[in-house]
Amino acid sequence: MTETITNAVAVREQGPGAMVEHYKDDLAQVMPSHVKPDTFVRLAVGVLRRDRNLAQAAQNNPAALMGALMDAAQLGLTPGTEQFYLVPRKTKGRLEVQGIRGYQGEIELIYRAGAVSSVIVEVVRQADTFRYSPGRDERPVHEIDWDVEDRGALRLVYAYAVMKDGATSKVVVLNRAQVGKARAMSQGSDSPYSPWQKHEEAMWMKTAAHRLTKWVPTSAEYMREQIRAQAEVAAEQHVAPPVAPQQVIDEQGAEDDGPIEAEFVEDDTAGWPAAAQAGSGARA
């Protein structure tokens, strides 16, 4: 036990980048097969080295950092990008790492299910022309004057998918008030480090893309169907059914109408590597 704690403290003292590299194998165990652990870790370490505030947040609470990276790894999304943001968040007076799925991450999960040929997510600004009548129009008509110097403030955001059979999914259209409600439900959205402050347009798009996942298959749903089918075959053959991957379990409730940043890291450090737990004792 003493040796384990000593090793954990030693890894932590080397900095958050060293800790991420140290636990590459733990991250690799939960990644989908298409993700390369070396690339994932290199990108995560790179974003920590580029952002001093993020590095300090990771040093303050390694458990929160590892929780965010585990979430990204399970989803097969790239950390530190618009697929999966890593941002510092002030909690009880100190910075800690928060993982937030971005709009490109939402779109990636839709594509990965294999049911759609394209996903369209766009914002509408004041100078744009936008027409869409549900029940009459199959898809929105969005006209942009690309010569105008300033298209104006954000007004609407919409998202839909074209299925592989050519059909159009439900069209999601949200106005400023609806996006504002989603933002208000997102913990830490008023923080200067939040992507709502730094990447407002991208977060509008994330809001619409997240709502679209209610109407089109996502990779999590696809995996659940595969597991269900395998279980039925196993039952017929009288063999043990497959165990659901952790990713499927974790995404069970991800497509509700709740907070758009519902992928927040919890404080429970049970089950995390010893190095991550060693740095979490100061958190109440």
XYZ file of N, CA and C in Angstrom:
852
model
N 0.840 -1.206 0.000
C 0.000 0.000 0.000
C 0.870 1.250 0.000
N 1.884 1.268 0.863
C 2.776 2.422 0.928
C 3.488 2.638 -0.391
N 3.879 1.550 -1.038
C 4.573 1.664 -2.331
C 3.648 2.223 -3.401
N 2.370 1.795 -3.370
C 1.400 2.295 -4.340
C 1.206 3.793 -4.198
N 1.057 4.260 -2.952
C 0.868 5.691 -2.715
C 2.108 6.470 -3.134
N 3.282 5.921 -2.834
C 4.526 6.585 -3.219
C 4.625 6.736 -4.723
N 4.278 5.678 -5.464
C 4.305 5.733 -6.926
C 3.296 6.741 -7.458
N 2.112 6.776 -6.837
C 1.076 7.711 -7.277
C 1.536 9.148 -7.099
N 2.110 9.432 -5.938
C 2.600 10.788 -5.671
C 3.722 11.152 -6.629
N 4.611 10.192 -6.922
C 5.732 10.450 -7.819
C 5.239 10.798 -9.219
N 4.248 10.061 -9.704
C 3.691 10.341 -11.027
C 3.042 11.716 -11.050
N 2.318 12.048 -9.993
C 1.648 13.351 -9.940
C 2.654 14.491 -9.947
N 3.748 14.321 -9.223
C 4.752 15.383 -9.141
C 5.447 15.628 -10.474
N 5.418 14.663 -11.370
C 6.002 14.840 -12.698
C 5.128 15.702 -13.606
N 3.893 15.961 -13.193
C 2.999 16.805 -13.968
C 1.890 16.011 -14.618
N 0.801 16.704 -15.032
C -0.362 16.012 -15.611
C -0.042 15.276 -16.902
N 0.867 15.815 -17.708
C 1.222 15.131 -18.950
C 1.813 13.764 -18.693
N 2.695 13.691 -17.705
C 3.310 12.406 -17.356
C 2.267 11.432 -16.833
N 1.275 11.938 -16.105
C 0.241 11.063 -15.579
C -0.607 10.474 -16.704
N -0.936 11.303 -17.701
C -1.722 10.811 -18.838
C -0.957 9.704 -19.557
N 0.333 9.932 -19.778
C 1.147 8.924 -20.447
C 1.264 7.659 -19.601
N 1.349 7.836 -18.276
C 1.482 6.694 -17.376
C 0.259 5.789 -17.459
N -0.929 6.373 -17.645
C -2.167 5.600 -17.657
C -2.709 5.378 -19.075
N -1.825 5.376 -20.045
C -2.239 5.124 -21.433
C -2.938 3.778 -21.570
N -2.434 2.761 -20.918
C -3.031 1.428 -21.024
C -4.443 1.401 -20.447
N -4.673 2.141 -19.357
C -6.016 2.205 -18.773
C -6.988 2.866 -19.741
N -6.535 3.934 -20.390
C -7.369 4.611 -21.376
C -7.627 3.712 -22.573
N -6.602 2.984 -23.009
C -6.720 2.128 -24.195
C -7.763 1.031 -23.991
N -7.932 0.581 -22.756
C -8.866 -0.509 -22.486
C -10.313 -0.134 -22.772
N -10.653 1.158 -22.728
C -12.046 1.565 -22.933
C -12.268 2.210 -24.295
N -11.227 2.347 -25.103
C -11.360 2.999 -26.411
C -11.973 2.064 -27.450
N -12.774 2.607 -28.383
C -13.195 1.811 -29.540
C -11.972 1.405 -30.357
N -12.116 0.386 -31.167
C -10.970 -0.184 -31.875
C -10.339 0.773 -32.884
N -11.113 1.764 -33.368
C -10.570 2.659 -34.393
C -9.664 3.743 -33.808
N -9.663 3.906 -32.488
C -8.861 4.949 -31.847
C -7.473 4.399 -31.518
N -6.443 5.156 -31.857
C -5.072 4.762 -31.547
C -4.655 5.395 -30.220
N -4.340 4.588 -29.221
C -3.990 5.132 -27.893
C -2.828 6.116 -27.934
N -1.799 5.840 -28.751
C -0.650 6.746 -28.812
C -1.066 8.126 -29.300
N -1.925 8.170 -30.318
C -2.391 9.449 -30.848
C -3.257 10.172 -29.833
N -4.164 9.442 -29.200
C -5.054 10.022 -28.196
C -4.249 10.674 -27.076
N -3.280 9.941 -26.529
C -2.476 10.458 -25.432
C -1.622 11.638 -25.878
N -1.054 11.567 -27.066
C -0.223 12.663 -27.555
C -1.032 13.958 -27.680
N -2.266 13.858 -28.169
C -3.112 15.045 -28.296
C -3.519 15.589 -26.928
N -3.828 14.687 -26.002
C -4.214 15.127 -24.659
C -3.058 15.835 -23.967
N -1.870 15.273 -24.067
C -0.695 15.895 -23.456
C -0.400 17.235 -24.112
N -0.577 17.295 -25.432
C -0.315 18.533 -26.160
C -1.193 19.680 -25.715
N -2.496 19.420 -25.514
C -3.393 20.495 -25.103
C -3.082 20.935 -23.677
N -2.641 20.024 -22.821
C -2.255 20.390 -21.457
C -1.017 21.283 -21.465
N -0.091 21.016 -22.360
C 1.130 21.815 -22.436
C 0.887 23.194 -23.045
N -0.114 23.313 -23.886
C -0.385 24.604 -24.538
C -1.175 25.565 -23.659
N -1.905 25.044 -22.703
C -2.809 25.869 -21.898
C -2.393 25.785 -20.425
N -1.791 26.867 -19.921
C -1.311 26.861 -18.540
C -2.441 26.723 -17.533
N -3.584 27.369 -17.810
C -4.716 27.256 -16.893
C -5.233 25.827 -16.841
N -5.283 25.166 -17.988
C -5.740 23.785 -18.026
C -4.754 22.873 -17.304
N -3.469 23.126 -17.503
C -2.448 22.326 -16.817
C -2.556 22.489 -15.304
N -2.810 23.716 -14.842
C -2.963 23.948 -13.406
C -4.208 23.247 -12.874
N -5.288 23.292 -13.662
C -6.518 22.607 -13.265
C -6.294 21.108 -13.146
N -5.522 20.546 -14.083
C -5.216 19.110 -14.043
C -4.359 18.772 -12.830
N -3.434 19.650 -12.495
C -2.575 19.427 -11.333
C -3.375 19.516 -10.038
N -4.367 20.421 -10.003
C -5.189 20.590 -8.809
C -6.009 19.343 -8.497
N -6.556 18.712 -9.542
C -7.400 17.536 -9.344
C -7.179 16.543 -10.476
N -6.184 15.668 -10.338
C -5.913 14.678 -11.389
C -7.099 13.758 -11.656
N -7.931 13.496 -10.648
C -9.085 12.622 -10.841
C -10.050 13.212 -11.856
N -10.257 14.530 -11.794
C -11.156 15.178 -12.744
C -10.588 15.092 -14.159
N -9.273 15.279 -14.284
C -8.624 15.145 -15.593
C -8.819 13.746 -16.146
N -8.518 12.719 -15.336
C -8.646 11.355 -15.815
C -10.093 10.988 -16.100
N -11.022 11.541 -15.333
C -12.439 11.300 -15.605
C -12.841 11.843 -16.958
N -12.405 13.065 -17.267
C -12.718 13.664 -18.560
C -12.102 12.858 -19.702
N -10.846 12.448 -19.533
C -10.178 11.678 -20.586
C -10.800 10.296 -20.758
N -11.237 9.686 -19.669
C -11.918 8.399 -19.784
C -13.226 8.551 -20.556
N -13.964 9.641 -20.300
C -15.195 9.888 -21.049
C -14.899 10.010 -22.536
N -13.884 10.801 -22.872
C -13.516 10.976 -24.276
C -13.072 9.659 -24.894
N -12.300 8.878 -24.145
C -11.806 7.602 -24.657
C -12.946 6.633 -24.918
N -13.895 6.546 -24.007
C -15.031 5.644 -24.172
C -15.852 6.007 -25.408
N -15.990 7.307 -25.661
C -16.762 7.761 -26.814
C -15.954 7.709 -28.108
N -14.635 7.547 -27.987
C -13.793 7.546 -29.176
C -13.648 8.923 -29.790
N -13.685 9.969 -28.953
C -13.593 11.349 -29.426
C -12.227 11.934 -29.058
N -11.770 12.880 -29.867
C -10.445 13.461 -29.702
C -10.470 14.567 -28.652
N -9.708 14.438 -27.567
C -9.715 15.461 -26.523
C -8.995 16.729 -26.960
N -9.484 17.866 -26.459
C -8.851 19.138 -26.780
C -9.213 19.683 -28.137
N -10.310 19.175 -28.729
C -10.777 19.646 -30.039
C -12.272 19.942 -29.943
N -12.896 20.320 -31.078
C -14.334 20.560 -31.081
C -15.131 19.258 -31.068
N -14.438 18.127 -31.030
C -15.126 16.870 -30.731
C -15.359 16.748 -29.233
N -14.338 17.111 -28.453
C -14.427 16.971 -26.998
C -13.526 18.013 -26.356
N -14.143 19.045 -25.789
C -13.391 20.121 -25.154
C -12.828 19.677 -23.807
N -11.622 20.116 -23.513
C -11.063 20.046 -22.169
C -10.900 21.485 -21.699
N -11.630 21.866 -20.656
C -11.601 23.259 -20.211
C -11.416 23.310 -18.698
N -10.781 24.359 -18.190
C -10.707 24.545 -16.737
C -12.021 25.108 -16.209
N -12.440 24.630 -15.068
C -13.665 25.127 -14.434
C -13.362 25.403 -12.974
N -13.790 26.557 -12.483
C -13.524 26.909 -11.084
C -14.552 26.238 -10.191
N -14.062 25.417 -9.270
C -14.903 24.704 -8.313
C -14.363 24.947 -6.910
N -15.196 25.533 -6.065
C -14.794 25.851 -4.687
C -13.480 26.622 -4.651
N -13.386 27.592 -5.563
C -12.250 28.503 -5.542
C -11.014 28.057 -6.276
N -11.021 26.865 -6.871
C -9.842 26.433 -7.603
C -10.244 25.812 -8.940
N -9.315 25.855 -9.889
C -9.587 25.329 -11.216
C -9.468 23.811 -11.244
N -10.419 23.163 -11.947
C -10.384 21.727 -12.190
C -10.787 21.475 -13.638
N -10.411 20.335 -14.170
C -10.674 20.019 -15.573
C -12.110 19.543 -15.755
N -12.730 20.042 -16.810
C -14.082 19.638 -17.177
C -14.053 19.139 -18.623
N -14.702 18.023 -18.899
C -14.820 17.513 -20.256
C -16.193 17.818 -20.815
N -16.243 18.380 -22.018
C -17.516 18.754 -22.636
C -17.526 18.250 -24.078
N -18.524 17.476 -24.428
C -18.650 17.013 -25.806
C -19.001 18.191 -26.714
N -18.295 18.327 -27.831
C -18.537 19.411 -28.768
C -19.438 18.994 -29.917
N -19.776 19.951 -30.794
C -20.720 19.648 -31.868
C -20.140 18.640 -32.860
N -18.841 18.697 -33.104
C -18.243 17.712 -33.993
C -18.278 16.318 -33.377
N -18.217 16.247 -32.059
C -18.345 14.961 -31.390
C -19.738 14.383 -31.544
N -20.753 15.233 -31.400
C -22.131 14.774 -31.591
C -22.318 14.239 -33.016
N -21.786 14.970 -33.985
C -21.921 14.560 -35.380
C -21.162 13.263 -35.646
N -19.979 13.134 -35.064
C -19.179 11.925 -35.235
C -19.931 10.694 -34.741
N -20.599 10.809 -33.609
C -21.341 9.673 -33.060
C -22.520 9.297 -33.949
N -23.114 10.289 -34.614
C -24.206 10.004 -35.551
C -23.664 9.263 -36.771
N -22.593 9.783 -37.356
C -22.006 9.137 -38.529
C -21.576 7.709 -38.217
N -21.019 7.521 -37.033
C -20.438 6.232 -36.691
C -21.474 5.117 -36.606
N -22.739 5.482 -36.390
C -23.803 4.475 -36.345
C -24.045 3.865 -37.719
N -23.665 4.581 -38.790
C -23.765 4.033 -40.130
C -25.108 4.172 -40.816
N -26.043 4.942 -40.243
C -27.378 5.044 -40.818
C -27.574 6.280 -41.691
N -26.655 7.245 -41.621
C -26.851 8.503 -42.351
C -25.756 8.677 -43.399
N -26.111 9.423 -44.457
C -25.111 9.755 -45.485
C -24.538 11.140 -45.258
N -25.290 12.017 -44.583
C -24.775 13.348 -44.274
C -25.543 13.948 -43.104
N -24.871 14.851 -42.398
C -25.472 15.585 -41.283
C -25.240 17.064 -41.526
N -26.298 17.845 -41.467
C -26.206 19.284 -41.701
C -26.544 20.012 -40.408
N -25.618 20.826 -39.938
C -25.824 21.658 -38.750
C -25.331 23.055 -39.104
N -26.203 24.048 -39.057
C -25.834 25.410 -39.452
C -26.500 26.431 -38.535
N -25.844 27.579 -38.377
C -26.450 28.708 -37.670
C -27.026 29.684 -38.689
N -28.060 30.381 -38.265
C -28.693 31.406 -39.094
C -28.461 32.753 -38.418
N -27.928 33.715 -39.171
C -27.681 35.046 -38.628
C -28.706 36.050 -39.159
N -28.700 37.238 -38.574
C -29.742 38.229 -38.852
C -29.882 38.563 -40.334
N -28.787 38.612 -41.055
C -28.845 38.993 -42.473
C -29.212 37.833 -43.397
N -29.306 36.618 -42.867
C -29.631 35.449 -43.690
C -31.135 35.367 -43.950
N -31.493 34.628 -44.986
C -32.885 34.291 -45.258
C -33.103 32.836 -44.900
N -34.124 32.569 -44.089
C -34.375 31.206 -43.641
C -35.863 30.914 -43.727
N -36.196 29.797 -44.368
C -37.600 29.371 -44.478
C -37.690 27.877 -44.176
N -38.633 27.543 -43.328
C -38.916 26.132 -43.090
C -40.288 26.008 -42.454
N -41.164 25.223 -43.083
C -42.497 24.972 -42.557
C -42.654 23.473 -42.341
N -42.683 23.016 -41.102
C -42.823 21.578 -40.844
C -44.100 21.026 -41.466
N -43.996 19.851 -42.064
C -45.139 19.234 -42.717
C -45.287 19.634 -44.169
N -44.704 20.764 -44.532
C -44.764 21.199 -45.934
C -43.398 21.097 -46.591
N -42.373 21.557 -45.897
C -41.017 21.534 -46.443
C -40.259 20.321 -45.920
N -39.577 19.625 -46.815
C -38.777 18.489 -46.378
C -37.526 18.956 -45.651
N -36.926 20.024 -46.187
C -35.690 20.549 -45.595
C -35.760 22.084 -45.573
N -35.015 22.712 -44.683
C -34.998 24.178 -44.635
C -34.362 24.774 -45.891
N -34.764 25.991 -46.180
C -34.118 26.791 -47.221
C -33.342 27.896 -46.503
N -32.045 27.877 -46.648
C -31.176 28.827 -45.953
C -30.312 29.530 -46.993
N -30.548 30.815 -47.158
C -29.815 31.602 -48.151
C -28.902 32.593 -47.430
N -27.642 32.603 -47.844
C -26.637 33.472 -47.235
C -26.041 34.388 -48.290
N -25.967 35.669 -47.980
C -25.281 36.621 -48.853
C -23.811 36.638 -48.441
N -23.002 35.925 -49.188
C -21.596 35.784 -48.808
C -20.798 37.062 -49.046
N -21.379 38.043 -49.738
C -20.684 39.306 -49.969
C -20.862 40.305 -48.829
N -21.862 40.076 -47.977
C -22.113 41.026 -46.904
C -20.967 40.961 -45.898
N -20.552 42.130 -45.417
C -19.419 42.188 -44.506
C -19.738 41.598 -43.146
N -20.961 41.819 -42.665
C -21.357 41.321 -41.357
C -22.747 40.702 -41.478
N -22.851 39.414 -41.251
C -24.141 38.728 -41.352
C -25.025 38.993 -40.130
N -24.489 39.641 -39.123
C -25.291 39.976 -37.956
C -25.219 38.932 -36.861
N -26.036 39.137 -35.832
C -26.018 38.285 -34.645
C -26.635 36.921 -34.936
N -26.302 35.962 -34.104
C -26.911 34.645 -34.207
C -28.404 34.739 -33.945
N -29.183 34.081 -34.787
C -30.643 34.154 -34.675
C -31.279 32.779 -34.471
N -30.869 31.802 -35.270
C -31.405 30.447 -35.214
C -30.270 29.453 -35.419
N -30.540 28.200 -35.092
C -29.632 27.112 -35.445
C -30.508 25.926 -35.830
N -30.069 25.152 -36.816
C -30.867 23.998 -37.232
C -29.958 22.819 -37.537
N -30.560 21.630 -37.485
C -29.811 20.404 -37.747
C -30.744 19.347 -38.309
N -30.241 18.598 -39.272
C -30.981 17.430 -39.768
C -29.990 16.487 -40.433
N -30.443 15.272 -40.670
C -29.597 14.268 -41.309
C -30.292 13.736 -42.549
N -29.499 13.389 -43.535
C -29.993 12.694 -44.714
C -29.634 11.223 -44.538
N -30.664 10.384 -44.479
C -30.437 8.964 -44.244
C -29.886 8.305 -45.506
N -29.358 7.111 -45.363
C -28.738 6.441 -46.496
C -29.736 6.058 -47.581
N -31.022 5.993 -47.223
C -32.036 5.715 -48.237
C -32.556 6.985 -48.889
N -31.956 8.144 -48.541
C -32.350 9.415 -49.141
C -33.387 10.189 -48.357
N -33.998 9.571 -47.358
C -35.012 10.266 -46.561
C -34.354 11.306 -45.661
N -35.133 12.305 -45.290
C -34.657 13.356 -44.389
C -35.179 13.098 -42.986
N -34.301 13.195 -42.016
C -34.707 13.011 -40.626
C -35.578 14.183 -40.183
N -36.030 14.129 -38.955
C -36.689 15.294 -38.364
C -35.728 16.471 -38.402
N -36.253 17.645 -38.702
C -35.444 18.859 -38.712
C -35.575 19.554 -37.358
N -34.449 19.783 -36.712
C -34.423 20.473 -35.423
C -34.113 21.949 -35.681
N -34.970 22.842 -35.224
C -34.746 24.286 -35.347
C -34.906 24.907 -33.960
N -33.904 25.660 -33.526
C -33.932 26.306 -32.222
C -33.679 27.799 -32.388
N -34.430 28.611 -31.642
C -34.197 30.054 -31.683
C -33.297 30.463 -30.521
N -33.011 31.742 -30.435
C -32.090 32.235 -29.413
C -32.588 31.917 -28.004
N -33.888 32.059 -27.764
C -34.426 31.795 -26.435
C -34.246 30.336 -26.047
N -34.469 29.427 -26.988
C -34.321 28.000 -26.695
C -32.867 27.632 -26.426
N -31.958 28.205 -27.204
C -30.535 27.968 -26.953
C -30.147 28.555 -25.600
N -30.706 29.727 -25.284
C -30.412 30.363 -24.008
C -30.834 29.504 -22.824
N -31.970 28.815 -22.933
C -32.423 27.927 -21.866
C -31.453 26.760 -21.692
N -30.990 26.222 -22.820
C -30.018 25.121 -22.748
C -28.724 25.600 -22.104
N -28.305 26.790 -22.463
C -27.087 27.346 -21.884
C -27.238 27.566 -20.387
N -28.406 28.054 -19.969
C -28.634 28.326 -18.546
C -28.587 27.047 -17.717
N -28.927 25.921 -18.328
C -28.905 24.641 -17.625
C -27.516 24.017 -17.602
N -26.585 24.624 -18.314
C -25.233 24.069 -18.421
C -24.349 24.661 -17.329
N -23.920 23.822 -16.424
C -23.114 24.271 -15.298
C -21.802 24.885 -15.777
N -21.509 26.073 -15.273
C -20.253 26.726 -15.628
C -20.279 27.478 -16.934
N -21.455 27.647 -17.551
C -21.512 28.308 -18.852
C -21.119 29.782 -18.790
N -21.218 30.399 -17.615
C -20.837 31.804 -17.463
C -19.358 31.982 -17.129
N -18.648 30.894 -16.959
C -17.223 30.972 -16.671
C -16.463 31.502 -17.895
N -15.433 32.319 -17.675
C -14.657 32.808 -18.815
C -13.938 31.693 -19.566
N -13.815 30.521 -18.966
C -13.152 29.391 -19.620
C -14.124 28.522 -20.416
N -15.425 28.743 -20.243
C -16.428 27.889 -20.876
C -16.422 28.081 -22.396
N -16.642 26.999 -23.155
C -16.773 27.155 -24.611
C -17.976 28.009 -25.010
N -18.941 28.154 -24.090
C -20.043 29.071 -24.374
C -19.538 30.507 -24.508
N -18.452 30.834 -23.839
C -17.878 32.170 -23.919
C -16.914 32.303 -25.095
N -16.122 31.269 -25.335
C -15.075 31.340 -26.353
C -15.520 30.839 -27.723
N -16.499 29.937 -27.742
C -16.925 29.321 -29.004
C -18.457 29.296 -29.069
N -19.064 30.469 -29.017
C -20.516 30.546 -28.917
C -21.204 29.886 -30.110
N -20.743 30.185 -31.320
C -21.379 29.601 -32.501
C -21.292 28.079 -32.470
N -20.138 27.548 -32.102
C -19.965 26.103 -32.033
C -20.904 25.489 -30.995
N -21.145 26.179 -29.881
C -22.029 25.641 -28.859
C -23.498 25.728 -29.278
N -23.863 26.715 -30.075
C -25.204 26.721 -30.666
C -25.375 25.480 -31.533
N -24.361 25.187 -32.341
C -24.416 24.027 -33.223
C -24.434 22.737 -32.416
N -23.683 22.703 -31.327
C -23.684 21.521 -30.466
C -25.079 21.289 -29.889
N -25.766 22.377 -29.490
C -27.103 22.266 -28.929
C -28.055 21.608 -29.918
N -28.022 22.072 -31.167
C -28.906 21.505 -32.189
C -28.523 20.068 -32.521
N -27.224 19.802 -32.648
C -26.770 18.451 -32.962
C -27.143 17.481 -31.846
N -27.036 17.936 -30.603
C -27.400 17.092 -29.460
C -28.884 16.742 -29.506
N -29.727 17.722 -29.833
C -31.163 17.456 -29.933
C -31.458 16.504 -31.090
N -30.677 16.598 -32.157
C -30.898 15.727 -33.318
C -30.682 14.261 -32.959
N -29.815 13.976 -31.984
C -29.541 12.586 -31.621
C -30.771 11.865 -31.079
N -31.822 12.606 -30.742
C -33.067 11.979 -30.323
C -33.796 11.342 -31.493
N -33.460 11.778 -32.711
C -34.244 11.394 -33.882
C -33.477 10.536 -34.883
N -32.195 10.374 -34.690
C -31.398 9.551 -35.598
C -30.540 8.597 -34.769
N -30.153 7.461 -35.335
C -29.317 6.522 -34.580
C -27.954 7.135 -34.262
N -27.445 6.811 -33.087
C -26.086 7.184 -32.721
C -25.283 5.913 -32.523
N -23.982 6.043 -32.377
C -23.142 4.861 -32.205
C -23.529 4.079 -30.958
N -23.954 4.776 -29.906
C -24.346 4.087 -28.675
C -25.576 3.226 -28.913
N -26.568 3.780 -29.607
C -27.770 3.014 -29.909
C -27.451 1.821 -30.799
N -26.584 2.055 -31.781
C -26.187 0.978 -32.685
C -25.527 -0.156 -31.909
N -24.657 0.187 -30.973
C -23.985 -0.828 -30.173
C -24.974 -1.585 -29.300
N -25.972 -0.890 -28.748
C -26.975 -1.568 -27.942
C -27.758 -2.572 -28.770
N -28.089 -2.189 -30.016
C -28.804 -3.107 -30.894
C -27.944 -4.326 -31.218
N -26.655 -4.095 -31.442
C -25.761 -5.209 -31.727
C -25.681 -6.158 -30.536
N -25.586 -5.599 -29.345
C -25.530 -6.424 -28.138
C -26.825 -7.206 -27.961
N -27.956 -6.547 -28.223
C -29.251 -7.227 -28.090
C -29.352 -8.388 -29.070
N -28.910 -8.150 -30.316
C -28.958 -9.209 -31.320
C -28.047 -10.373 -30.940
N -26.848 -10.043 -30.443
C -25.926 -11.094 -30.023
C -26.489 -11.881 -28.842
N -27.180 -11.197 -27.953
C -27.767 -11.871 -26.802
C -28.847 -12.853 -27.244
N -29.648 -12.466 -28.261
C -30.689 -13.359 -28.764
C -30.084 -14.610 -29.395
N -29.009 -14.409 -30.167
C -28.330 -15.551 -30.779
C -27.731 -16.446 -29.701
N -27.122 -15.820 -28.696
C -26.510 -16.583 -27.614
C -27.551 -17.400 -26.864
N -28.735 -16.813 -26.671
C -29.788 -17.532 -25.963
C -30.225 -18.765 -26.747
N -30.321 -18.595 -28.071
C -30.709 -19.731 -28.910
C -29.656 -20.834 -28.882
N -28.400 -20.430 -28.761
C -27.306 -21.400 -28.766
C -26.913 -21.843 -27.363
N -27.623 -21.308 -26.354
C -27.388 -21.664 -24.955
C -25.964 -21.338 -24.506
N -25.498 -20.117 -24.904
C -24.205 -19.647 -24.445
C -24.403 -18.321 -23.738
N -23.387 -17.902 -22.970
C -23.500 -16.659 -22.208
C -23.610 -15.470 -23.142
N -24.538 -14.540 -22.900
C -24.674 -13.343 -23.740
C -23.506 -12.402 -23.542
N -23.241 -11.529 -24.533
C -22.128 -10.581 -24.401
C -22.405 -9.554 -23.325
N -21.350 -9.035 -22.739
C -21.458 -7.994 -21.716
C -21.431 -6.638 -22.399
N -22.331 -5.757 -22.018
C -22.402 -4.437 -22.645
C -21.141 -3.650 -22.347
N -20.511 -3.033 -23.366
C -19.347 -2.190 -23.096
C -19.716 -1.033 -22.198
N -18.736 -0.519 -21.447
C -18.984 0.596 -20.545
C -19.498 1.802 -21.302
N -19.038 1.967 -22.553
C -19.476 3.125 -23.336
C -20.985 3.117 -23.500
N -21.565 1.944 -23.778
C -23.000 1.860 -23.980
C -23.729 2.189 -22.690
N -23.238 1.646 -21.584
C -23.876 1.915 -20.295
C -23.841 3.403 -19.982
N -22.693 4.033 -20.236
C -22.527 5.447 -19.882
C -23.376 6.358 -20.736
N -23.742 5.932 -21.945
C -24.484 6.828 -22.832
C -25.988 6.586 -22.794
N -26.463 5.727 -21.913
C -27.862 5.359 -21.909
C -28.778 6.575 -21.880
N -28.429 7.585 -21.075
C -29.331 8.720 -20.944
C -28.803 9.972 -21.581
N -27.937 9.867 -22.585
C -27.238 11.040 -23.100
C -28.073 11.888 -24.033
N -29.212 11.364 -24.546
C -29.920 12.112 -25.580
C -31.213 12.749 -25.068
N -31.254 13.170 -23.824
C -32.455 13.788 -23.307
C -32.440 15.283 -23.565
N -33.444 15.960 -23.036
C -33.544 17.403 -23.245
C -32.896 18.169 -22.116
N -32.064 17.523 -21.338
C -31.422 18.159 -20.196
C -30.290 19.051 -20.611
N -29.392 19.324 -19.683
C -28.296 20.254 -19.955
C -27.472 19.820 -21.145
N -27.098 20.777 -21.966
C -26.316 20.468 -23.147
C -24.928 20.000 -22.759
N -24.431 20.403 -21.602
C -23.123 19.960 -21.153
C -23.290 18.874 -20.096
N -24.096 17.879 -20.418
C -24.419 16.848 -19.435
C -23.304 15.865 -19.210
N -22.169 16.040 -19.928
C -21.086 15.076 -19.802
C -20.078 15.508 -18.747
N -20.525 16.177 -17.676
C -19.604 16.687 -16.678
C -18.968 15.548 -15.889
N -17.763 15.802 -15.438
C -17.028 14.835 -14.642
C -17.581 14.834 -13.224
N -17.879 13.656 -12.713
C -18.333 13.547 -11.331
C -17.118 13.543 -10.411
N -17.379 13.771 -9.124
C -16.290 13.835 -8.155
C -15.883 12.477 -7.607
N -16.698 11.464 -7.858
C -16.415 10.143 -7.304
C -15.172 9.565 -7.952
N -14.146 9.333 -7.173
C -12.893 8.832 -7.723
C -12.739 7.339 -7.543
N -13.788 6.657 -7.057
C -13.683 5.215 -6.855
C -13.438 4.526 -8.182
N -12.482 3.677 -8.221
C -12.200 2.921 -9.436
C -11.167 3.558 -10.322
N -10.770 4.835 -10.037
C -9.750 5.459 -10.861
C -8.373 4.996 -10.427
N -7.399 5.138 -11.311
C -6.023 4.762 -10.953
C -5.556 5.493 -9.699
N -4.621 4.889 -8.998
C -4.182 5.443 -7.710
C -3.646 6.843 -7.839
N -2.968 7.154 -8.947
C -2.406 8.502 -9.120
C -3.499 9.530 -9.205
N -4.614 9.173 -9.853
C -5.717 10.105 -9.948
C -6.349 10.314 -8.579
N -6.503 9.230 -7.803
C -7.118 9.366 -6.495
C -6.235 10.160 -5.548
N -4.957 10.075 -5.727
C -4.046 10.741 -4.797
C -4.219 12.234 -4.815
N -4.668 12.789 -5.962
C -4.780 14.240 -6.042
C -6.154 14.750 -5.770
N -7.083 13.914 -5.370
C -8.458 14.360 -5.236
C -8.902 14.564 -3.805
N -8.014 14.418 -2.843
C -8.409 14.465 -1.452
C -8.896 15.820 -0.989
N -8.506 16.898 -1.670
C -8.872 18.238 -1.207
C -10.279 18.597 -1.608
N -10.879 17.775 -2.464
C -12.221 18.124 -2.946
C -13.263 17.583 -2.005
N -14.211 18.463 -1.614
C -15.234 18.040 -0.655
C -16.320 17.238 -1.330
